[in-house]
Short mmCIF file of C-alpha atoms and ligand atoms in Angstrom, two decimals:
data_model
loop_
_atom_site.label_atom_id
_atom_site.label_comp_id
_atom_site.label_asym_id
_atom_site.label_seq_id
_atom_site.Cartn_x
_atom_site.Cartn_y
_atom_site.Cartn_z
CA MET A 217 50.83 -46.98 -16.53
CA LEU A 218 49.82 -45.70 -19.99
CA SER A 219 48.97 -48.71 -22.11
CA HIS A 220 50.79 -49.16 -25.35
CA ALA A 221 47.66 -49.08 -27.46
CA VAL A 222 46.35 -45.86 -26.02
CA SER A 223 49.65 -44.03 -26.39
CA ARG A 224 49.76 -45.04 -30.03
CA GLU A 225 46.22 -43.72 -30.55
CA LEU A 226 47.19 -40.31 -29.27
CA ASP A 227 50.59 -40.17 -30.77
CA PHE A 228 49.66 -37.81 -33.51
CA ALA A 229 50.84 -34.32 -32.63
CA GLU A 230 47.78 -32.71 -34.22
CA LEU A 231 45.41 -34.82 -32.28
CA ALA A 232 47.29 -34.12 -29.09
CA SER A 233 47.05 -30.38 -29.54
CA THR A 234 43.32 -30.60 -30.37
CA PHE A 235 42.90 -32.59 -27.20
CA ALA A 236 44.89 -30.09 -25.16
CA ALA A 237 43.16 -26.96 -26.44
CA ALA A 238 39.58 -28.24 -26.73
CA PRO A 239 37.08 -25.93 -24.98
CA VAL A 240 35.45 -28.91 -23.26
CA GLY A 241 37.03 -30.90 -20.44
CA LEU A 242 38.52 -34.13 -21.82
CA ALA A 243 39.96 -37.14 -20.00
CA VAL A 244 40.99 -40.69 -20.75
CA PHE A 245 40.64 -43.42 -18.12
CA ASP A 246 42.32 -46.83 -17.95
CA ARG A 247 40.61 -50.04 -16.89
CA ASP A 248 41.19 -49.25 -13.21
CA GLY A 249 39.40 -45.96 -13.58
CA ARG A 250 42.54 -43.85 -13.27
CA TYR A 251 43.17 -40.67 -15.28
CA VAL A 252 45.70 -41.31 -18.01
CA ARG A 253 45.22 -38.05 -19.89
CA VAL A 254 43.50 -34.79 -19.07
CA ASN A 255 43.32 -31.50 -20.96
CA GLU A 256 43.56 -27.91 -19.67
CA GLU A 257 39.84 -27.29 -19.61
CA LEU A 258 39.26 -30.32 -17.37
CA CYS A 259 41.98 -29.06 -15.00
CA ARG A 260 40.26 -25.69 -14.93
CA ILE A 261 36.84 -27.24 -14.29
CA ASN A 262 38.17 -29.47 -11.50
CA GLY A 263 40.40 -26.72 -10.15
CA VAL A 264 43.53 -28.89 -9.86
CA PRO A 265 46.55 -29.22 -12.22
CA ALA A 266 47.19 -32.17 -14.51
CA ASP A 267 49.73 -33.84 -12.21
CA GLN A 268 47.08 -34.09 -9.54
CA HIS A 269 44.86 -36.02 -11.97
CA LEU A 270 47.23 -38.42 -13.69
CA GLY A 271 47.35 -41.88 -12.12
CA ARG A 272 44.56 -40.97 -9.69
CA LEU A 273 40.98 -42.11 -9.41
CA VAL A 274 37.98 -39.84 -10.11
CA TYR A 275 37.28 -40.15 -6.39
CA ASP A 276 40.52 -38.26 -5.57
CA VAL A 277 39.51 -35.27 -7.67
CA VAL A 278 35.68 -35.22 -7.41
CA PRO A 279 34.95 -37.35 -4.33
CA GLY A 280 31.16 -37.48 -4.72
CA LEU A 281 31.28 -38.99 -8.21
CA GLY A 282 33.97 -41.65 -7.68
CA GLU A 283 31.80 -44.76 -7.52
CA GLN A 284 29.26 -43.71 -10.12
CA VAL A 285 31.89 -42.89 -12.77
CA PHE A 286 33.94 -45.97 -11.89
CA GLY A 287 30.85 -48.15 -12.51
CA MET A 288 30.29 -46.53 -15.90
CA ILE A 289 33.91 -47.01 -16.97
CA GLN A 290 33.67 -50.70 -16.08
CA ARG A 291 30.46 -51.01 -18.07
CA ILE A 292 31.98 -49.41 -21.17
CA PHE A 293 34.94 -51.77 -21.01
CA GLU A 294 32.45 -54.66 -20.97
CA THR A 295 29.84 -53.49 -23.46
CA GLY A 296 31.69 -50.94 -25.58
CA GLU A 297 28.66 -48.60 -25.39
CA THR A 298 28.71 -44.81 -25.47
CA LEU A 299 26.99 -42.83 -22.70
CA ARG A 300 25.70 -39.42 -23.68
CA ASP A 301 24.48 -36.30 -21.90
CA LEU A 302 24.94 -37.42 -18.33
CA GLU A 303 24.24 -34.75 -15.74
CA PHE A 304 26.38 -34.84 -12.61
CA SER A 305 26.35 -32.71 -9.52
CA GLY A 306 28.98 -32.65 -6.81
CA GLU A 307 31.70 -30.75 -5.00
CA THR A 308 35.32 -30.47 -6.05
CA ARG A 309 38.19 -30.92 -3.61
CA ARG A 310 39.31 -27.41 -4.36
CA GLU A 311 36.00 -25.78 -3.35
CA PRO A 312 34.25 -28.05 -0.87
CA GLY A 313 30.75 -26.92 0.06
CA VAL A 314 30.04 -25.44 -3.38
CA LEU A 315 27.64 -27.58 -5.39
CA ARG A 316 28.69 -27.77 -9.06
CA HIS A 317 26.95 -29.21 -12.06
CA TRP A 318 28.40 -30.82 -15.14
CA ILE A 319 27.14 -32.37 -18.30
CA SER A 320 29.30 -35.20 -19.54
CA GLY A 321 29.63 -38.16 -21.89
CA LEU A 322 31.73 -41.34 -21.76
CA PHE A 323 32.82 -43.36 -24.80
CA PRO A 324 35.07 -46.31 -25.58
CA VAL A 325 38.57 -45.76 -27.05
CA ARG A 326 39.48 -48.72 -29.26
CA ASP A 327 42.76 -50.03 -30.69
CA GLY A 328 43.31 -51.08 -34.30
CA SER A 329 41.60 -54.41 -33.69
CA GLY A 330 38.49 -52.78 -32.22
CA ALA A 331 39.17 -53.81 -28.63
CA VAL A 332 38.29 -51.25 -25.92
CA VAL A 333 41.62 -50.12 -24.49
CA ALA A 334 40.49 -47.00 -22.58
CA VAL A 335 37.42 -44.85 -21.84
CA GLY A 336 37.24 -41.28 -23.04
CA CYS A 337 35.24 -38.63 -21.28
CA TRP A 338 34.09 -35.09 -22.09
CA VAL A 339 32.79 -32.64 -19.51
CA THR A 340 31.24 -29.18 -19.66
CA GLU A 341 30.46 -27.22 -16.53
CA ILE A 342 26.84 -26.01 -16.37
CA THR A 343 26.87 -24.66 -12.81
CA GLU A 344 25.99 -21.10 -13.91
CA ARG A 345 23.19 -22.30 -16.16
CA LYS A 346 21.82 -24.50 -13.37
CA ARG A 347 21.95 -21.61 -10.91
CA ALA A 348 20.16 -19.36 -13.36
CA GLU A 349 17.53 -22.07 -13.92
CA ALA A 350 17.11 -22.53 -10.17
CA ALA A 351 16.75 -18.76 -9.67
CA LEU A 352 14.21 -18.64 -12.48
CA GLU A 353 12.26 -21.53 -10.96
CA ALA A 354 12.40 -19.87 -7.54
CA SER A 355 11.01 -16.61 -8.88
CA ARG A 356 8.38 -18.51 -10.89
CA LEU A 357 7.23 -20.26 -7.69
CA GLN A 358 7.38 -17.00 -5.75
CA LEU A 359 5.22 -15.35 -8.39
CA ALA A 360 2.79 -18.28 -8.46
CA MET A 361 2.42 -18.13 -4.65
CA SER A 362 1.97 -14.33 -4.70
CA VAL A 363 -0.65 -14.60 -7.42
CA GLN A 364 -2.50 -17.27 -5.42
CA ALA A 365 -2.24 -15.41 -2.11
CA ALA A 366 -3.46 -12.17 -3.69
CA GLY A 367 -6.24 -13.99 -5.56
CA LEU A 368 -5.10 -12.56 -8.90
CA VAL A 369 -6.24 -13.68 -12.31
CA LEU A 370 -3.77 -13.32 -15.17
CA ALA A 371 -3.75 -12.84 -18.91
CA THR A 372 -1.07 -12.36 -21.52
CA ILE A 373 -2.20 -10.63 -24.67
CA ASP A 374 -0.46 -11.08 -27.99
CA TYR A 375 -1.27 -7.97 -30.01
CA ARG A 376 0.10 -9.43 -33.23
CA SER A 377 -2.03 -12.56 -33.27
CA ASN A 378 -4.82 -10.88 -31.23
CA GLU A 379 -4.79 -13.85 -28.90
CA ASN A 380 -5.38 -13.71 -25.19
CA HIS A 381 -3.73 -16.35 -22.96
CA LEU A 382 -5.87 -16.67 -19.84
CA SER A 383 -4.94 -18.26 -16.53
CA ALA A 384 -7.22 -21.00 -15.22
CA GLU A 385 -8.48 -18.58 -12.53
CA LEU A 386 -9.44 -15.95 -15.11
CA VAL A 387 -11.17 -18.60 -17.24
CA ARG A 388 -13.23 -19.64 -14.20
CA LEU A 389 -14.00 -16.04 -13.18
CA MET A 390 -15.18 -15.18 -16.69
CA GLU A 391 -17.29 -18.36 -16.79
CA LEU A 392 -15.47 -19.60 -19.88
CA GLY A 393 -14.87 -23.15 -18.64
CA GLU A 394 -11.96 -24.83 -16.88
CA GLY A 395 -8.20 -24.68 -17.18
CA PRO A 396 -5.92 -22.17 -18.91
CA MET A 397 -7.15 -21.14 -22.34
CA VAL A 398 -6.19 -19.17 -25.42
CA VAL A 399 -9.04 -17.07 -26.78
CA PRO A 400 -9.42 -14.20 -29.28
CA ARG A 401 -9.23 -10.79 -27.58
CA GLN A 402 -12.86 -10.19 -28.49
CA VAL A 403 -13.96 -12.87 -25.99
CA ILE A 404 -12.84 -10.69 -23.08
CA PHE A 405 -14.34 -7.51 -24.57
CA ASP A 406 -17.67 -9.35 -24.83
CA ARG A 407 -17.59 -10.02 -21.07
CA ILE A 408 -17.19 -6.33 -20.14
CA HIS A 409 -20.40 -4.76 -18.83
CA PRO A 410 -22.09 -2.81 -21.66
CA GLU A 411 -22.08 0.37 -19.55
CA ASP A 412 -18.32 0.12 -19.01
CA ARG A 413 -17.37 -1.03 -22.50
CA GLN A 414 -16.69 2.36 -24.09
CA ARG A 415 -14.62 3.54 -21.12
CA TYR A 416 -12.67 0.25 -21.24
CA LEU A 417 -12.09 0.46 -25.01
CA ASP A 418 -10.94 4.09 -24.76
CA ALA A 419 -8.52 3.20 -21.96
CA ILE A 420 -7.12 0.23 -23.93
CA ALA A 421 -6.73 2.41 -27.04
CA ARG A 422 -4.69 4.92 -25.00
CA THR A 423 -2.61 2.14 -23.46
CA ILE A 424 -1.58 0.48 -26.71
CA ASP A 425 -0.60 3.83 -28.20
CA PRO A 426 3.22 3.69 -28.51
CA ALA A 427 3.34 7.39 -27.60
CA GLY A 428 2.38 6.47 -24.01
CA ASN A 429 4.00 4.32 -21.35
CA GLY A 430 1.79 1.29 -21.99
CA HIS A 431 0.49 1.19 -18.43
CA LEU A 432 -3.15 0.95 -17.41
CA ALA A 433 -4.95 0.65 -14.07
CA ILE A 434 -8.72 0.57 -14.36
CA ASP A 435 -11.81 -0.71 -12.53
CA VAL A 436 -14.53 -2.15 -14.76
CA ARG A 437 -17.47 -4.46 -14.35
CA ALA A 438 -17.73 -7.84 -16.00
CA LEU A 439 -21.21 -9.04 -16.90
CA LEU A 440 -21.12 -12.83 -16.87
CA PRO A 441 -23.38 -15.35 -18.64
CA SER A 442 -24.84 -16.35 -15.24
CA GLY A 443 -26.06 -12.75 -14.89
CA GLN A 444 -23.57 -11.99 -12.14
CA VAL A 445 -21.78 -8.64 -12.17
CA ARG A 446 -18.18 -8.58 -10.88
CA TRP A 447 -16.02 -5.52 -10.35
CA LEU A 448 -12.46 -6.08 -11.56
CA HIS A 449 -9.42 -3.99 -10.76
CA ILE A 450 -7.21 -4.48 -13.82
CA LEU A 451 -3.51 -3.69 -14.23
CA LEU A 452 -2.00 -3.93 -17.69
CA GLN A 453 1.51 -3.33 -19.00
CA VAL A 454 1.96 -3.29 -22.75
CA THR A 455 5.38 -3.78 -24.36
CA PHE A 456 6.21 -2.35 -27.77
CA SER A 457 8.60 -3.49 -30.47
CA MET A 458 9.85 -2.13 -33.76
CA VAL A 459 8.16 -3.79 -36.74
CA ASP A 460 8.97 -2.52 -40.24
CA GLY A 461 10.45 0.62 -38.75
CA GLU A 462 7.33 1.34 -36.73
CA LEU A 463 6.78 0.99 -32.97
CA ARG A 464 3.85 -1.34 -32.36
CA PRO A 465 2.25 -3.00 -29.32
CA ASP A 466 3.70 -6.44 -28.91
CA LYS A 467 2.57 -8.12 -25.68
CA GLY A 468 0.32 -7.13 -22.79
CA TYR A 469 0.83 -8.51 -19.31
CA CYS A 470 -2.33 -8.26 -17.32
CA ALA A 471 -3.21 -9.05 -13.69
CA ALA A 472 -6.67 -8.47 -12.31
CA HIS A 473 -8.37 -8.76 -8.96
CA ASP A 474 -12.03 -9.26 -8.13
CA VAL A 475 -12.91 -6.23 -5.98
CA THR A 476 -16.68 -6.75 -5.92
CA ALA A 477 -16.76 -7.36 -2.16
CA GLU A 478 -14.65 -4.27 -1.38
CA ARG A 479 -16.78 -2.12 -3.68
CA LEU A 480 -19.95 -3.38 -2.03
CA ALA A 481 -18.56 -2.83 1.47
CA ALA A 482 -17.47 0.72 0.61
CA GLN A 483 -20.89 1.45 -0.85
CA GLN A 484 -22.62 0.07 2.25
CA LEU A 485 -20.31 2.12 4.44
CA ARG A 486 -21.16 5.30 2.52
CA GLU A 487 -24.83 4.46 2.76
CA ALA A 488 -24.58 3.83 6.53
CA ASP A 489 -22.66 7.10 6.93
CA ARG A 490 -25.32 8.98 4.99
CA ARG A 491 -28.07 7.45 7.13
CA LYS A 492 -26.17 8.36 10.30
CA ASP A 493 -25.87 11.98 9.11
CA GLU A 494 -29.55 12.02 8.33
CA PHE A 495 -30.38 10.54 11.71
CA ILE A 496 -28.27 13.14 13.53
CA ALA A 497 -29.95 15.91 11.55
CA THR A 498 -33.47 14.64 12.33
CA LEU A 499 -32.62 14.05 15.98
CA ALA A 500 -31.14 17.52 16.37
CA HIS A 501 -34.15 19.16 14.72
CA GLU A 502 -36.60 17.23 16.90
CA LEU A 503 -34.64 18.11 20.05
CA ARG A 504 -34.49 21.72 19.05
CA ASN A 505 -38.25 21.85 18.57
CA LEU A 506 -38.79 20.25 21.98
CA LEU A 507 -36.40 22.67 23.67
CA ALA A 508 -38.16 25.80 22.39
CA PRO A 509 -41.22 25.63 24.72
CA ILE A 510 -38.99 24.76 27.70
CA ARG A 511 -36.91 27.81 26.93
CA ASN A 512 -40.01 29.97 26.71
CA GLY A 513 -41.26 28.55 30.03
CA LEU A 514 -38.00 29.42 31.75
CA GLU A 515 -38.10 32.90 30.28
CA ILE A 516 -41.57 33.39 31.80
CA LEU A 517 -40.27 32.12 35.16
CA ARG A 518 -37.35 34.54 34.95
CA ARG A 519 -39.77 37.44 34.64
CA THR A 520 -41.99 36.18 37.43
CA ALA A 521 -41.48 38.29 40.56
CA ASN A 522 -41.67 36.94 44.10
CA LEU A 523 -40.65 33.35 43.40
CA PRO A 524 -39.70 31.54 46.61
CA ALA A 525 -35.88 31.31 47.07
CA GLY A 526 -35.88 27.52 46.52
CA ALA A 527 -37.74 27.91 43.22
CA VAL A 528 -35.30 30.60 42.06
CA ARG A 529 -32.40 28.26 42.73
CA ILE A 530 -34.04 25.44 40.77
CA ARG A 531 -34.96 27.82 37.93
CA ASP A 532 -31.31 28.97 37.67
CA ILE A 533 -30.02 25.39 37.59
CA MET A 534 -32.56 24.52 34.89
CA ASP A 535 -31.54 27.62 32.96
CA ARG A 536 -27.84 26.71 33.05
CA GLN A 537 -28.48 23.10 32.03
CA LEU A 538 -30.81 24.17 29.27
CA ARG A 539 -28.23 26.55 27.80
CA HIS A 540 -25.79 23.68 27.75
CA LEU A 541 -28.29 21.39 26.08
CA VAL A 542 -29.09 24.02 23.44
CA ARG A 543 -25.39 24.37 22.66
CA LEU A 544 -24.97 20.61 22.26
CA VAL A 545 -27.97 20.39 19.95
CA ASP A 546 -26.69 23.36 17.91
CA ASP A 547 -23.30 21.66 17.57
CA LEU A 548 -25.00 18.46 16.41
CA LEU A 549 -26.99 20.41 13.83
CA ASP A 550 -23.76 21.96 12.58
CA VAL A 551 -22.09 18.56 12.31
CA SER A 552 -24.87 17.25 10.11
CA ARG A 553 -24.94 20.42 8.01
CA ILE A 554 -21.18 20.35 7.43
CA SER A 555 -21.14 16.59 6.73
CA ARG A 556 -23.77 17.10 4.06
CA GLY A 557 -22.05 20.19 2.67
CA LYS A 558 -25.02 22.36 3.62
CA VAL A 559 -23.31 25.16 5.51
CA GLU A 560 -23.77 28.52 3.91
CA LEU A 561 -21.33 31.21 4.90
CA ARG A 562 -22.40 34.83 4.85
CA PRO A 563 -19.06 36.46 4.28
CA GLN A 564 -18.45 40.15 4.93
CA ASP A 565 -15.47 42.43 5.51
CA LEU A 566 -14.65 42.54 9.21
CA THR A 567 -11.81 42.79 11.70
CA LEU A 568 -10.24 40.27 14.04
CA ASP A 569 -11.29 42.54 16.94
CA GLN A 570 -14.95 42.14 15.99
CA VAL A 571 -14.62 38.36 15.90
CA VAL A 572 -12.91 38.14 19.30
CA GLU A 573 -15.36 40.59 20.86
CA HIS A 574 -18.27 38.52 19.59
CA ALA A 575 -16.78 35.33 20.98
CA LEU A 576 -16.01 36.87 24.37
CA GLU A 577 -19.58 38.10 24.78
CA ALA A 578 -20.70 34.51 24.98
CA GLY A 579 -17.61 33.12 26.72
CA HIS A 580 -17.09 35.68 29.49
CA PRO A 581 -19.54 34.32 32.09
CA ALA A 582 -17.92 30.84 32.08
CA ILE A 583 -14.40 32.31 32.25
CA GLU A 584 -15.41 34.45 35.20
CA ALA A 585 -17.17 31.57 36.92
CA ALA A 586 -13.92 29.58 36.71
CA ARG A 587 -11.96 32.63 38.04
CA HIS A 588 -9.53 32.45 35.08
CA THR A 589 -7.35 35.44 34.22
CA LEU A 590 -7.96 36.42 30.60
CA SER A 591 -5.58 38.53 28.55
CA VAL A 592 -6.35 39.65 25.00
CA SER A 593 -3.75 41.18 22.71
CA LEU A 594 -4.69 42.06 19.13
CA PRO A 595 -2.72 43.85 16.39
CA LYS A 596 -3.06 47.57 15.78
CA PRO A 597 -4.33 48.61 13.29
CA PRO A 598 -6.93 45.82 13.42
CA ALA A 599 -6.31 42.85 11.11
CA ARG A 600 -8.86 42.74 8.30
CA LEU A 601 -10.67 39.53 7.39
CA HIS A 602 -13.34 38.45 4.96
CA GLY A 603 -15.64 35.86 6.45
CA ASP A 604 -18.83 34.91 8.25
CA LEU A 605 -18.86 36.78 11.59
CA THR A 606 -21.05 34.25 13.40
CA ARG A 607 -18.96 31.29 12.21
CA LEU A 608 -15.61 32.96 12.91
CA ALA A 609 -16.85 33.91 16.38
CA GLN A 610 -17.97 30.30 16.83
CA ILE A 611 -14.38 29.14 16.07
CA VAL A 612 -12.88 31.46 18.69
CA GLY A 613 -15.76 30.79 21.11
CA ASN A 614 -15.21 27.01 20.95
CA LEU A 615 -11.48 27.39 21.55
CA LEU A 616 -12.19 29.71 24.50
CA SER A 617 -14.76 27.36 25.93
CA ASN A 618 -12.30 24.44 25.73
CA ALA A 619 -9.56 26.53 27.36
CA THR A 620 -12.03 27.35 30.12
CA LYS A 621 -13.17 23.75 30.57
CA TYR A 622 -9.75 22.11 30.44
CA THR A 623 -8.02 24.51 32.82
CA PRO A 624 -8.43 24.10 36.60
CA PRO A 625 -10.10 27.13 38.30
CA GLY A 626 -7.89 30.19 38.65
CA GLY A 627 -5.90 29.54 35.46
CA ARG A 628 -4.71 31.78 32.65
CA ILE A 629 -6.08 32.16 29.16
CA ASP A 630 -4.23 34.23 26.59
CA VAL A 631 -5.79 35.29 23.31
CA THR A 632 -3.14 36.68 20.96
CA GLY A 633 -3.50 37.94 17.40
CA ARG A 634 -0.90 39.00 14.85
CA VAL A 635 -0.43 39.43 11.13
CA GLU A 636 2.18 37.18 9.57
CA GLY A 637 2.98 36.71 5.87
CA GLY A 638 -0.42 37.59 4.44
CA GLU A 639 -2.25 35.69 7.18
CA VAL A 640 -4.07 36.55 10.37
CA VAL A 641 -2.76 34.34 13.16
CA LEU A 642 -4.88 33.90 16.26
CA GLU A 643 -3.71 31.86 19.23
CA VAL A 644 -5.75 30.71 22.21
CA ALA A 645 -3.43 29.44 24.93
CA ASP A 646 -4.15 28.14 28.43
CA ASN A 647 -2.12 26.76 31.32
CA GLY A 648 -4.53 23.88 31.92
CA ILE A 649 -4.43 20.09 31.82
CA GLY A 650 -2.65 19.98 28.45
CA ILE A 651 -2.75 17.17 25.91
CA ALA A 652 -0.52 14.06 25.84
CA PRO A 653 1.60 13.85 22.65
CA GLU A 654 -0.13 10.62 21.53
CA ASN A 655 -3.53 12.36 21.69
CA LEU A 656 -2.55 15.53 19.86
CA PRO A 657 -3.03 14.11 16.35
CA ARG A 658 -6.66 13.12 17.02
CA VAL A 659 -8.06 16.08 18.91
CA PHE A 660 -9.64 17.32 15.68
CA ASP A 661 -11.33 13.97 14.94
CA LEU A 662 -15.11 13.79 15.17
CA PHE A 663 -16.39 12.30 18.44
CA SER A 664 -12.85 12.11 19.86
CA GLN A 665 -12.50 12.85 23.52
CA VAL A 666 -9.12 12.56 25.07
CA ASP A 667 -10.33 12.34 28.64
CA ARG A 668 -13.78 10.82 28.67
CA THR A 669 -14.51 11.19 32.38
CA LEU A 670 -13.84 14.91 32.34
CA ALA A 671 -15.61 15.53 29.05
CA ARG A 672 -18.70 13.70 30.31
CA THR A 673 -19.05 15.91 33.39
CA GLN A 674 -18.59 18.98 31.20
CA GLY A 675 -21.15 17.63 28.75
CA GLY A 676 -18.88 17.57 25.66
CA LEU A 677 -19.43 15.19 22.77
CA GLY A 678 -16.02 15.50 21.15
CA ILE A 679 -17.34 17.53 18.24
CA GLY A 680 -16.21 21.05 19.13
CA LEU A 681 -12.72 20.90 17.65
CA TRP A 682 -13.95 18.98 14.59
CA LEU A 683 -16.43 21.79 13.96
CA VAL A 684 -13.73 24.39 14.53
CA LYS A 685 -11.44 22.72 12.00
CA GLN A 686 -14.20 22.42 9.38
CA LEU A 687 -15.21 26.06 9.84
CA VAL A 688 -11.56 27.21 9.62
CA GLU A 689 -11.14 25.23 6.41
CA LEU A 690 -14.38 26.64 4.97
CA HIS A 691 -12.64 30.00 5.44
CA HIS A 692 -9.53 28.68 3.60
CA GLY A 693 -7.55 28.65 6.84
CA ARG A 694 -5.64 26.10 8.91
CA ILE A 695 -5.57 25.15 12.56
CA GLU A 696 -2.93 23.40 14.68
CA ALA A 697 -2.83 22.23 18.28
CA PHE A 698 0.26 22.33 20.52
CA SER A 699 0.92 21.08 24.01
CA GLU A 700 4.06 20.10 25.86
CA GLY A 701 2.08 17.35 27.58
CA PRO A 702 -0.21 16.73 30.56
CA ASP A 703 -0.52 19.76 32.89
CA ARG A 704 1.63 21.88 30.58
CA GLY A 705 -1.26 23.79 29.01
CA SER A 706 -2.44 23.85 25.38
CA LEU A 707 -2.23 26.24 22.49
CA PHE A 708 -4.49 26.34 19.44
CA ARG A 709 -3.26 28.39 16.48
CA VAL A 710 -5.63 29.46 13.69
CA ARG A 711 -4.38 30.97 10.45
CA LEU A 712 -6.80 32.80 8.17
CA PRO A 713 -6.15 34.65 4.93
CA LEU A 714 -5.83 38.40 5.33
CA THR A 715 -7.88 40.61 3.03
P1 ADP B 1940 -15.28 18.12 23.81
O1 ADP B 1940 -16.71 18.26 23.55
O2 ADP B 1940 -14.93 16.80 24.40
O3 ADP B 1940 -14.65 19.27 24.48
P2 ADP B 1940 -13.66 18.92 21.53
O4 ADP B 1940 -13.73 18.43 20.12
O5 ADP B 1940 -13.86 20.36 21.76
O6 ADP B 1940 -14.67 18.02 22.33
O7 ADP B 1940 -12.23 18.51 22.09
C1 ADP B 1940 -11.76 17.21 21.88
C2 ADP B 1940 -10.84 16.81 23.03
O8 ADP B 1940 -9.62 17.56 22.94
C3 ADP B 1940 -11.41 17.10 24.38
O9 ADP B 1940 -12.20 16.03 24.85
C4 ADP B 1940 -10.18 17.31 25.23
O10 ADP B 1940 -9.72 16.08 25.72
C5 ADP B 1940 -9.15 17.85 24.26
N1 ADP B 1940 -9.00 19.32 24.40
C6 ADP B 1940 -9.59 20.26 23.66
N2 ADP B 1940 -9.20 21.49 24.03
C7 ADP B 1940 -8.33 21.32 25.05
C8 ADP B 1940 -7.56 22.20 25.89
N3 ADP B 1940 -7.63 23.55 25.74
N4 ADP B 1940 -6.79 21.66 26.83
C9 ADP B 1940 -6.72 20.32 26.98
N5 ADP B 1940 -7.41 19.43 26.22
C10 ADP B 1940 -8.21 19.91 25.28
#
């Protein structure tokens, strides 16, 4: 099969060994497009030995390329031209299903008279490079999509040339024009709001100091030529490199996000919250003022002898309801005071017994009315506390009042105190309606009522436990709620520092 001319061309032993050992795949084709010579590297690339090449068509070894390569071989025989840097992709017979990439060239092999007697071919596999390029392109696209979805604006800073490469989005945001742009660093500094400039400069100075980690997260305002002010959340990572034996900032990779809307919303929310607190405070004060004369009137009625039986009954109902109303208004006043940080404690040295006694004075009538059995067990000698007696009694009183409310008549309430690791532990437990596990985490939230229907009839607003928690924390203590679930009772445990 090997033509006479070609075999003479390759007869030189030196040339043959160069051919064999070359680190690129080499082949020679005859006019029919059959392999007449192949080297080791080509066998390795194609994954089949030399004897499975020789005398066969390209199609037999790399099926996908058969026709294309055959056409080129024919053309070279006709025109004698050289084809360079051809990129091919296909599968080999050895590993079907795996897409491979090659770069190749085809050239005429001539005899002494200059006639084309064969076509030579070189091949290098670039599958790995192509895969790496594809992975790079994929992550570039992924990044571009993420940047778009997150609405980020980007900049790359070159600290050696002091140039700032801005993304088109940053250029637009900064009102610098259209399209990506390279500007001196100063251009960005000039856009920073004068009131934020020093803080920004200080932060940048710290970030480009090679002693640090080169990372910065900062919120600053931009003041734009249109007069608009935009809040930007900026992230910057600076890289350092050794120049003349000294570590210096090299590049800065910066992504920023316009957070003006979020800032505004948060500010409006704070403002609304402040107004709500103010409203609650005013409302509670007004109500309190209105309640005072009613209270006085009832007091006069209480001292009036010889009221008809019907009037006495009505007076007692009014008295009960009024007490309830006064408590609600007092709670509301406390909420607004605590929210505005205006609660003043009057701390003194006292004992747990004093606190519980104080709380029971107020709570006893309701406990008796509900026919609950109350047991109180406190440590001997009495545990010593430092705190505000009224507020501490309010904590225990609220827990007792809840235990009374949320336990069906004839239940049990246990108040237990002990000293444990430098703390006074007080538990108020009942065998009442209990709390479902999913509701436990929010019983201390403001205005949270687990069972609205019940709470409504009992006149609660869902602020008692919130108040309790705030008052406990003002005393540097902690509170936790436990319940094994509906109808399994509840337990509230307060821990306060011992003196
Ligand atoms: P409320 O004014 O509704 O009593 P609280 O803040 O005191 O408000 O309590 C919040 C909610 O926690 C109550 O609505 C109730 O559902 C639940 N809760 C509080 N204490 C108990 C308890 N001892 N047993 C069962 N549920 C309770």
